[in-house]
Amino acid sequence: RVDVLSESQSLALDIGGSLAKIIYFQPDGANRRKERTDGIPKLCIDYLDPKREGSSISVRVPELNGTLHFFCFETRNIEDCIKFISEHYRQNGKEKRRVRATGGGSYKYDKLFSEVGVELTKLDEMCCTVAGLTFLLTHFDHEVFSFLYPDGTLPPPGLPESAPALAECRRFVDARPDPFPYLLVHIGSGVSIVKVTGHGKFERVSGSTIGGGTFWGLCRLLTNCKTFDEIIELTKEGNNERVDMLVGDIYGGDYSKVGLGAGVIASSFGKVTMRKEPPPTFSNLRKAWRRVVCGTFWLWCDFMLNIPILGHFLRYLGLEKHLRSRIANIHFGKIFRAEDVALSLLRMISYNIGQIGYLNAKRYDLPKIYFGGNFIRDHPYTIASISYAVHFWSHGQTQVSIEKEFDKAMNESSFRHCFY
Ligand code: ADP
């Protein structure tokens, strides 16, 4: 109920296991933007990249007669988030500042906020997520979308050579007064699967420990990437077939008896086990030694990127992206490329979530699934992978309804899945 927010309550927080999200609402005419957005600390993630088409860190919403400003911090940097709020969210008088908050962090860090004079009004995160999605589904035409390639086809088992442009693949779903029942699959650090049957009527029916936190955690273990965005960029250049065991690797072609094409992944990361250890020849020893020397060089580059002046200079020369991808690949003795590992992980986790989402929709006989959470963000490969998994396990049921007539299918109760 944005319309009842008072000056002192126009700021809200969600502190999850991985990310702390801040949003504040600025009514039209209020000239407080400077005060609120100046001096954004370095650790604040500009997670709505202003350079990207159609998104910005501040979004004017005409329906609300105001502007929403978004900020995001990694929860491990919660002190910066608290400092940012205490410095930018001023209120007259000696009264404590009140901020609405959801997520486990609103309990865990309650004391830290209280020490800087900010009092958290806690709201249940599941309740808010369901209410938020229902609000989007019933009020806005351009927030929830299905994923379809521009030529009308669905994601194939192998991903295309280059990442699809999301703007071209989105098919927005029109708002409707009664979107129930539906299944919400929220992919944050973990996964929550919620059956929603009406306004405020929902039940968490399932979940999974294999979620966005697993992806990001394993990426940090297996590569030298420093940020989530870096890893997402890397996936665009990856080839998971170098790491995953495909049906074709086992059968030498299709397994047509059960309808599995040669390109279908039979075992994520399975190809790692197929690799023979190189014999201890002189040339292999030389290669290993070269990897150690190169690795040490890239480690120095990593060090230099972290020195402000040198970092700026390298960025100015346009070398940062190249260096980052080399640094991500530093692995003394490992032989798989970081970009391939990252894409394989992304697909493994997305497929798993798509599959359990579909199975739960079947289990409760729900015609629609909505996938959300920061794991998805606006990354086309993630969305394409989840879509592929749902189509694969529904044996093309969704494919038929989408290809025939998109809008008609959406309004009938055929089985559908969307993202928000
Ligand atoms: P939570 O509330 O549990 O933190 P979110 O919906 O915020 O859940 O999603 C967190 C997940 O989003 C992370 O585990 C990670 O996979 C992904 N993510 C997206 N952007 C970032 C980022 N900039 N830094 C870290 N993780 C990110």
PDB file of C-alpha atoms in Angstrom, residues 55-294:
ATOM      1  CA  SER A  55      16.652  -0.379 -16.325  1.00  0.00           C
ATOM      2  CA  SER A  56      18.122   2.125 -13.972  1.00  0.00           C
ATOM      3  CA  ILE A  57      18.876   2.502 -10.325  1.00  0.00           C
ATOM      4  CA  SER A  58      15.900   4.873 -10.137  1.00  0.00           C
ATOM      5  CA  VAL A  59      12.633   4.009 -11.817  1.00  0.00           C
ATOM      6  CA  ARG A  60       9.772   6.440 -12.160  1.00  0.00           C
ATOM      7  CA  VAL A  61       6.444   4.668 -11.747  1.00  0.00           C
ATOM      8  CA  PRO A  62       3.632   6.865 -13.115  1.00  0.00           C
ATOM      9  CA  GLU A  63       0.986   4.645 -11.502  1.00  0.00           C
ATOM     10  CA  LEU A  64       2.461   5.492  -8.095  1.00  0.00           C
ATOM     11  CA  ASN A  65       3.128   9.181  -8.839  1.00  0.00           C
ATOM     12  CA  GLY A  66       6.693   8.885  -7.763  1.00  0.00           C
ATOM     13  CA  THR A  67      10.077   7.297  -8.208  1.00  0.00           C
ATOM     14  CA  LEU A  68      11.451   4.099  -6.713  1.00  0.00           C
ATOM     15  CA  HIS A  69      15.164   4.053  -5.920  1.00  0.00           C
ATOM     16  CA  PHE A  70      16.916   0.700  -5.561  1.00  0.00           C
ATOM     17  CA  PHE A  71      20.146  -0.152  -3.775  1.00  0.00           C
ATOM     18  CA  CYS A  72      21.690  -3.486  -3.016  1.00  0.00           C
ATOM     19  CA  PHE A  73      24.544  -4.685  -0.800  1.00  0.00           C
ATOM     20  CA  GLU A  74      25.938  -8.132  -0.253  1.00  0.00           C
ATOM     21  CA  THR A  75      24.788  -9.198   3.205  1.00  0.00           C
ATOM     22  CA  ARG A  76      28.406  -9.866   4.201  1.00  0.00           C
ATOM     23  CA  ASN A  77      28.849  -6.066   3.925  1.00  0.00           C
ATOM     24  CA  ILE A  78      25.843  -5.300   6.127  1.00  0.00           C
ATOM     25  CA  GLU A  79      27.781  -2.636   8.056  1.00  0.00           C
ATOM     26  CA  ASP A  80      27.968  -0.540   4.867  1.00  0.00           C
ATOM     27  CA  CYS A  81      24.263  -0.956   4.333  1.00  0.00           C
ATOM     28  CA  ILE A  82      23.512   0.213   7.881  1.00  0.00           C
ATOM     29  CA  LYS A  83      25.891   3.166   7.520  1.00  0.00           C
ATOM     30  CA  PHE A  84      24.276   4.127   4.227  1.00  0.00           C
ATOM     31  CA  ILE A  85      20.800   4.106   5.762  1.00  0.00           C
ATOM     32  CA  SER A  86      21.811   5.978   8.879  1.00  0.00           C
ATOM     33  CA  GLU A  87      23.578   8.677   6.824  1.00  0.00           C
ATOM     34  CA  HIS A  88      20.984   9.099   4.101  1.00  0.00           C
ATOM     35  CA  TYR A  89      17.718   8.563   5.850  1.00  0.00           C
ATOM     36  CA  ARG A  90      17.291  11.555   8.071  1.00  0.00           C
ATOM     37  CA  GLN A  91      14.280  12.513  10.096  1.00  0.00           C
ATOM     38  CA  ASN A  92      13.520  15.604  12.096  1.00  0.00           C
ATOM     39  CA  GLY A  93      13.397  15.465  15.868  1.00  0.00           C
ATOM     40  CA  LYS A  94      14.813  12.865  18.190  1.00  0.00           C
ATOM     41  CA  GLU A  95      12.363  10.181  17.228  1.00  0.00           C
ATOM     42  CA  LYS A  96      13.761   6.833  16.149  1.00  0.00           C
ATOM     43  CA  ARG A  97      13.667   6.325  12.417  1.00  0.00           C
ATOM     44  CA  ARG A  98      11.399   3.474  11.417  1.00  0.00           C
ATOM     45  CA  VAL A  99      12.120   1.234   8.476  1.00  0.00           C
ATOM     46  CA  ARG A 100       9.977  -1.645   7.269  1.00  0.00           C
ATOM     47  CA  ALA A 101      12.048  -4.778   6.883  1.00  0.00           C
ATOM     48  CA  THR A 102      11.682  -8.366   5.757  1.00  0.00           C
ATOM     49  CA  GLY A 103      14.065 -11.319   5.670  1.00  0.00           C
ATOM     50  CA  GLY A 104      16.064 -13.186   8.285  1.00  0.00           C
ATOM     51  CA  GLY A 105      18.560 -10.316   8.526  1.00  0.00           C
ATOM     52  CA  SER A 106      15.901  -8.030   9.984  1.00  0.00           C
ATOM     53  CA  TYR A 107      15.999 -10.265  13.079  1.00  0.00           C
ATOM     54  CA  LYS A 108      19.693 -11.068  13.010  1.00  0.00           C
ATOM     55  CA  TYR A 109      20.906  -7.468  12.613  1.00  0.00           C
ATOM     56  CA  ASP A 110      18.120  -5.762  14.573  1.00  0.00           C
ATOM     57  CA  LYS A 111      20.544  -4.669  17.300  1.00  0.00           C
ATOM     58  CA  LEU A 112      23.033  -3.134  14.854  1.00  0.00           C
ATOM     59  CA  PHE A 113      20.262  -0.986  13.330  1.00  0.00           C
ATOM     60  CA  SER A 114      19.007   0.008  16.735  1.00  0.00           C
ATOM     61  CA  GLU A 115      22.495   1.251  17.704  1.00  0.00           C
ATOM     62  CA  VAL A 116      22.357   3.867  14.920  1.00  0.00           C
ATOM     63  CA  GLY A 117      18.810   4.927  15.804  1.00  0.00           C
ATOM     64  CA  VAL A 118      16.942   2.927  13.179  1.00  0.00           C
ATOM     65  CA  GLU A 119      14.068   0.759  14.327  1.00  0.00           C
ATOM     66  CA  LEU A 120      13.021  -2.116  12.088  1.00  0.00           C
ATOM     67  CA  THR A 121       9.332  -2.876  11.700  1.00  0.00           C
ATOM     68  CA  LYS A 122       9.420  -6.547  10.741  1.00  0.00           C
ATOM     69  CA  LEU A 123       7.109  -8.036   8.160  1.00  0.00           C
ATOM     70  CA  ASP A 124       6.955 -11.640   7.023  1.00  0.00           C
ATOM     71  CA  GLU A 125       8.993 -12.139   3.848  1.00  0.00           C
ATOM     72  CA  MET A 126       6.822 -14.881   2.360  1.00  0.00           C
ATOM     73  CA  CYS A 127       3.660 -12.820   2.908  1.00  0.00           C
ATOM     74  CA  CYS A 128       5.280  -9.797   1.259  1.00  0.00           C
ATOM     75  CA  THR A 129       6.665 -11.769  -1.701  1.00  0.00           C
ATOM     76  CA  VAL A 130       3.268 -13.312  -2.432  1.00  0.00           C
ATOM     77  CA  ALA A 131       1.488  -9.966  -1.992  1.00  0.00           C
ATOM     78  CA  GLY A 132       4.084  -8.283  -4.236  1.00  0.00           C
ATOM     79  CA  LEU A 133       3.764 -10.801  -7.038  1.00  0.00           C
ATOM     80  CA  THR A 134      -0.040 -10.782  -6.840  1.00  0.00           C
ATOM     81  CA  PHE A 135       0.099  -6.980  -7.013  1.00  0.00           C
ATOM     82  CA  LEU A 136       2.246  -7.163 -10.174  1.00  0.00           C
ATOM     83  CA  LEU A 137      -0.002  -9.787 -11.744  1.00  0.00           C
ATOM     84  CA  THR A 138      -3.170  -7.838 -11.104  1.00  0.00           C
ATOM     85  CA  HIS A 139      -1.983  -4.267 -11.786  1.00  0.00           C
ATOM     86  CA  PHE A 140       0.817  -4.151 -14.366  1.00  0.00           C
ATOM     87  CA  ASP A 141       1.120  -5.297 -17.964  1.00  0.00           C
ATOM     88  CA  HIS A 142       4.895  -5.124 -18.283  1.00  0.00           C
ATOM     89  CA  GLU A 143       6.365  -6.859 -15.275  1.00  0.00           C
ATOM     90  CA  VAL A 144       5.791 -10.582 -15.783  1.00  0.00           C
ATOM     91  CA  PHE A 145       6.947 -12.338 -18.925  1.00  0.00           C
ATOM     92  CA  SER A 146       7.300 -15.621 -20.719  1.00  0.00           C
ATOM     93  CA  PHE A 147      10.474 -16.467 -22.639  1.00  0.00           C
ATOM     94  CA  LEU A 148      10.358 -17.179 -26.356  1.00  0.00           C
ATOM     95  CA  TYR A 149      12.981 -16.621 -29.069  1.00  0.00           C
ATOM     96  CA  PRO A 150      12.128 -13.914 -31.628  1.00  0.00           C
ATOM     97  CA  ASP A 151      11.274 -16.570 -34.247  1.00  0.00           C
ATOM     98  CA  GLY A 152       8.659 -17.996 -31.858  1.00  0.00           C
ATOM     99  CA  THR A 153      10.678 -21.059 -30.825  1.00  0.00           C
ATOM    100  CA  LEU A 154      11.408 -22.210 -27.308  1.00  0.00           C
ATOM    101  CA  PRO A 155      14.874 -22.636 -25.806  1.00  0.00           C
ATOM    102  CA  PRO A 156      16.611 -25.636 -27.404  1.00  0.00           C
ATOM    103  CA  PRO A 157      18.634 -28.177 -25.367  1.00  0.00           C
ATOM    104  CA  GLY A 158      21.920 -26.595 -26.426  1.00  0.00           C
ATOM    105  CA  LEU A 159      22.197 -22.876 -25.838  1.00  0.00           C
ATOM    106  CA  PRO A 160      22.716 -20.621 -28.856  1.00  0.00           C
ATOM    107  CA  GLU A 161      26.193 -19.441 -29.789  1.00  0.00           C
ATOM    108  CA  SER A 162      25.616 -16.010 -28.317  1.00  0.00           C
ATOM    109  CA  ALA A 163      23.404 -14.970 -25.426  1.00  0.00           C
ATOM    110  CA  PRO A 164      19.934 -14.017 -26.653  1.00  0.00           C
ATOM    111  CA  ALA A 165      18.953 -10.382 -26.123  1.00  0.00           C
ATOM    112  CA  LEU A 166      16.383 -10.515 -23.373  1.00  0.00           C
ATOM    113  CA  ALA A 167      14.439  -7.552 -24.716  1.00  0.00           C
ATOM    114  CA  GLU A 168      13.660  -9.549 -27.877  1.00  0.00           C
ATOM    115  CA  CYS A 169      12.627 -12.724 -26.057  1.00  0.00           C
ATOM    116  CA  ARG A 170      10.221 -11.331 -23.501  1.00  0.00           C
ATOM    117  CA  ARG A 171       6.488 -11.858 -24.043  1.00  0.00           C
ATOM    118  CA  PHE A 172       4.776  -9.790 -21.400  1.00  0.00           C
ATOM    119  CA  VAL A 173       1.664 -11.047 -19.700  1.00  0.00           C
ATOM    120  CA  ASP A 174      -1.267  -8.682 -19.278  1.00  0.00           C
ATOM    121  CA  ALA A 175      -2.614  -7.893 -15.834  1.00  0.00           C
ATOM    122  CA  ARG A 176      -5.733  -9.843 -14.856  1.00  0.00           C
ATOM    123  CA  PRO A 177      -8.035  -9.517 -11.853  1.00  0.00           C
ATOM    124  CA  ASP A 178      -7.905 -13.166 -10.820  1.00  0.00           C
ATOM    125  CA  PRO A 179      -4.500 -14.782 -11.348  1.00  0.00           C
ATOM    126  CA  PHE A 180      -5.118 -17.650  -8.877  1.00  0.00           C
ATOM    127  CA  PRO A 181      -4.173 -20.412  -8.328  1.00  0.00           C
ATOM    128  CA  TYR A 182      -0.479 -20.331  -9.146  1.00  0.00           C
ATOM    129  CA  LEU A 183       2.862 -21.669  -7.995  1.00  0.00           C
ATOM    130  CA  LEU A 184       5.581 -19.251  -6.956  1.00  0.00           C
ATOM    131  CA  VAL A 185       9.175 -20.484  -7.214  1.00  0.00           C
ATOM    132  CA  HIS A 186      11.357 -17.953  -5.452  1.00  0.00           C
ATOM    133  CA  ILE A 187      15.072 -18.452  -6.142  1.00  0.00           C
ATOM    134  CA  GLY A 188      17.108 -16.555  -3.588  1.00  0.00           C
ATOM    135  CA  SER A 189      20.016 -18.087  -1.663  1.00  0.00           C
ATOM    136  CA  GLY A 190      17.814 -21.186  -1.339  1.00  0.00           C
ATOM    137  CA  VAL A 191      14.568 -21.969  -3.146  1.00  0.00           C
ATOM    138  CA  SER A 192      11.036 -21.583  -1.757  1.00  0.00           C
ATOM    139  CA  ILE A 193       8.081 -23.118  -3.546  1.00  0.00           C
ATOM    140  CA  VAL A 194       4.773 -21.588  -2.586  1.00  0.00           C
ATOM    141  CA  LYS A 195       1.257 -22.536  -3.613  1.00  0.00           C
ATOM    142  CA  VAL A 196      -0.947 -19.429  -3.837  1.00  0.00           C
ATOM    143  CA  THR A 197      -4.712 -19.850  -3.971  1.00  0.00           C
ATOM    144  CA  GLY A 198      -6.027 -16.326  -3.307  1.00  0.00           C
ATOM    145  CA  HIS A 199      -5.224 -12.912  -1.821  1.00  0.00           C
ATOM    146  CA  GLY A 200      -3.191 -13.690   1.311  1.00  0.00           C
ATOM    147  CA  LYS A 201      -3.867 -17.422   0.941  1.00  0.00           C
ATOM    148  CA  PHE A 202      -0.697 -19.399   0.454  1.00  0.00           C
ATOM    149  CA  GLU A 203       1.286 -22.372   1.687  1.00  0.00           C
ATOM    150  CA  ARG A 204       5.011 -23.115   1.353  1.00  0.00           C
ATOM    151  CA  VAL A 205       4.717 -26.579  -0.130  1.00  0.00           C
ATOM    152  CA  SER A 206       8.324 -27.333  -0.951  1.00  0.00           C
ATOM    153  CA  GLY A 207      11.798 -25.895  -1.349  1.00  0.00           C
ATOM    154  CA  SER A 208      15.362 -26.752  -2.204  1.00  0.00           C
ATOM    155  CA  THR A 209      18.767 -26.137  -0.714  1.00  0.00           C
ATOM    156  CA  ILE A 210      20.170 -25.941  -4.232  1.00  0.00           C
ATOM    157  CA  GLY A 211      19.610 -22.310  -5.142  1.00  0.00           C
ATOM    158  CA  GLY A 212      21.360 -19.041  -5.965  1.00  0.00           C
ATOM    159  CA  GLY A 213      23.632 -19.337  -2.933  1.00  0.00           C
ATOM    160  CA  THR A 214      24.788 -22.752  -4.150  1.00  0.00           C
ATOM    161  CA  PHE A 215      25.581 -21.346  -7.579  1.00  0.00           C
ATOM    162  CA  TRP A 216      27.471 -18.352  -6.273  1.00  0.00           C
ATOM    163  CA  GLY A 217      29.229 -20.411  -3.560  1.00  0.00           C
ATOM    164  CA  LEU A 218      30.416 -23.089  -5.983  1.00  0.00           C
ATOM    165  CA  CYS A 219      31.525 -20.432  -8.472  1.00  0.00           C
ATOM    166  CA  ARG A 220      33.665 -18.858  -5.795  1.00  0.00           C
ATOM    167  CA  LEU A 221      35.149 -22.250  -4.963  1.00  0.00           C
ATOM    168  CA  LEU A 222      35.854 -23.294  -8.534  1.00  0.00           C
ATOM    169  CA  THR A 223      36.911 -20.018 -10.172  1.00  0.00           C
ATOM    170  CA  ASN A 224      38.680 -16.854  -9.135  1.00  0.00           C
ATOM    171  CA  CYS A 225      35.721 -14.581  -9.864  1.00  0.00           C
ATOM    172  CA  LYS A 226      35.267 -11.742  -7.422  1.00  0.00           C
ATOM    173  CA  THR A 227      31.701 -10.660  -8.143  1.00  0.00           C
ATOM    174  CA  PHE A 228      28.455 -12.275  -9.199  1.00  0.00           C
ATOM    175  CA  ASP A 229      28.192 -10.030 -12.249  1.00  0.00           C
ATOM    176  CA  GLU A 230      31.627 -11.104 -13.383  1.00  0.00           C
ATOM    177  CA  ILE A 231      30.581 -14.751 -13.295  1.00  0.00           C
ATOM    178  CA  ILE A 232      27.380 -14.016 -15.186  1.00  0.00           C
ATOM    179  CA  GLU A 233      29.428 -12.213 -17.868  1.00  0.00           C
ATOM    180  CA  LEU A 234      31.728 -15.234 -18.078  1.00  0.00           C
ATOM    181  CA  THR A 235      28.859 -17.647 -18.705  1.00  0.00           C
ATOM    182  CA  LYS A 236      28.146 -15.796 -21.948  1.00  0.00           C
ATOM    183  CA  GLU A 237      31.461 -17.065 -23.304  1.00  0.00           C
ATOM    184  CA  GLY A 238      31.236 -20.554 -21.832  1.00  0.00           C
ATOM    185  CA  ASN A 239      30.695 -23.933 -23.440  1.00  0.00           C
ATOM    186  CA  ASN A 240      29.300 -26.383 -20.911  1.00  0.00           C
ATOM    187  CA  GLU A 241      29.833 -29.325 -23.281  1.00  0.00           C
ATOM    188  CA  ARG A 242      33.497 -29.272 -22.296  1.00  0.00           C
ATOM    189  CA  VAL A 243      32.469 -30.104 -18.722  1.00  0.00           C
ATOM    190  CA  ASP A 244      29.099 -31.858 -18.929  1.00  0.00           C
ATOM    191  CA  MET A 245      28.654 -35.456 -20.056  1.00  0.00           C
ATOM    192  CA  LEU A 246      26.094 -35.487 -22.878  1.00  0.00           C
ATOM    193  CA  VAL A 247      23.952 -38.355 -24.111  1.00  0.00           C
ATOM    194  CA  GLY A 248      26.139 -38.285 -27.239  1.00  0.00           C
ATOM    195  CA  ASP A 249      29.281 -38.823 -25.120  1.00  0.00           C
ATOM    196  CA  ILE A 250      27.797 -42.069 -23.830  1.00  0.00           C
ATOM    197  CA  TYR A 251      25.920 -43.340 -26.898  1.00  0.00           C
ATOM    198  CA  GLY A 252      27.996 -41.752 -29.621  1.00  0.00           C
ATOM    199  CA  GLY A 253      24.736 -40.189 -30.888  1.00  0.00           C
ATOM    200  CA  ASP A 254      21.035 -39.976 -29.938  1.00  0.00           C
ATOM    201  CA  TYR A 255      19.398 -42.418 -27.530  1.00  0.00           C
ATOM    202  CA  SER A 256      16.331 -42.446 -29.724  1.00  0.00           C
ATOM    203  CA  LYS A 257      14.497 -45.277 -27.961  1.00  0.00           C
ATOM    204  CA  VAL A 258      13.660 -42.977 -25.054  1.00  0.00           C
ATOM    205  CA  GLY A 259      13.679 -39.777 -27.097  1.00  0.00           C
ATOM    206  CA  LEU A 260      16.953 -38.319 -25.825  1.00  0.00           C
ATOM    207  CA  GLY A 261      18.965 -36.329 -28.357  1.00  0.00           C
ATOM    208  CA  ALA A 262      22.769 -36.471 -28.422  1.00  0.00           C
ATOM    209  CA  GLY A 263      22.972 -32.889 -27.100  1.00  0.00           C
ATOM    210  CA  VAL A 264      20.977 -33.515 -23.896  1.00  0.00           C
ATOM    211  CA  ILE A 265      23.046 -33.349 -20.709  1.00  0.00           C
ATOM    212  CA  ALA A 266      23.226 -36.823 -19.172  1.00  0.00           C
ATOM    213  CA  SER A 267      25.403 -35.828 -16.220  1.00  0.00           C
ATOM    214  CA  SER A 268      26.370 -32.319 -15.165  1.00  0.00           C
ATOM    215  CA  PHE A 269      30.152 -32.128 -14.743  1.00  0.00           C
ATOM    216  CA  GLY A 270      30.308 -35.778 -15.840  1.00  0.00           C
ATOM    217  CA  LYS A 271      32.941 -35.116 -18.489  1.00  0.00           C
ATOM    218  CA  VAL A 272      35.430 -34.259 -15.783  1.00  0.00           C
ATOM    219  CA  THR A 273      35.458 -37.940 -14.833  1.00  0.00           C
ATOM    220  CA  MET A 274      36.105 -38.985 -18.452  1.00  0.00           C
ATOM    221  CA  ARG A 275      39.356 -37.108 -18.640  1.00  0.00           C
ATOM    222  CA  LYS A 276      42.497 -39.221 -18.544  1.00  0.00           C
ATOM    223  CA  GLU A 277      45.377 -37.964 -16.429  1.00  0.00           C
ATOM    224  CA  PRO A 278      48.170 -36.747 -18.730  1.00  0.00           C
ATOM    225  CA  PRO A 279      51.283 -38.977 -18.651  1.00  0.00           C
ATOM    226  CA  PRO A 280      54.337 -37.437 -16.943  1.00  0.00           C
ATOM    227  CA  THR A 281      56.134 -36.538 -20.169  1.00  0.00           C
ATOM    228  CA  PHE A 282      58.539 -33.655 -20.552  1.00  0.00           C
ATOM    229  CA  SER A 283      56.067 -31.673 -22.686  1.00  0.00           C
ATOM    230  CA  ASN A 284      53.283 -32.068 -20.090  1.00  0.00           C
ATOM    231  CA  LEU A 285      55.642 -30.975 -17.362  1.00  0.00           C
ATOM    232  CA  ARG A 286      56.503 -27.896 -19.414  1.00  0.00           C
ATOM    233  CA  LYS A 287      52.783 -27.103 -19.854  1.00  0.00           C
ATOM    234  CA  ALA A 288      52.199 -27.413 -16.103  1.00  0.00           C
ATOM    235  CA  TRP A 289      55.146 -25.141 -15.414  1.00  0.00           C
ATOM    236  CA  ARG A 290      53.823 -22.578 -17.929  1.00  0.00           C
ATOM    237  CA  ARG A 291      50.476 -22.600 -16.115  1.00  0.00           C
ATOM    238  CA  VAL A 292      52.216 -21.826 -12.835  1.00  0.00           C
ATOM    239  CA  VAL A 293      54.149 -18.904 -14.372  1.00  0.00           C
ATOM    240  CA  CYS A 294      51.042 -17.480 -16.109  1.00  0.00           C
TER     241      CYS A 294
END
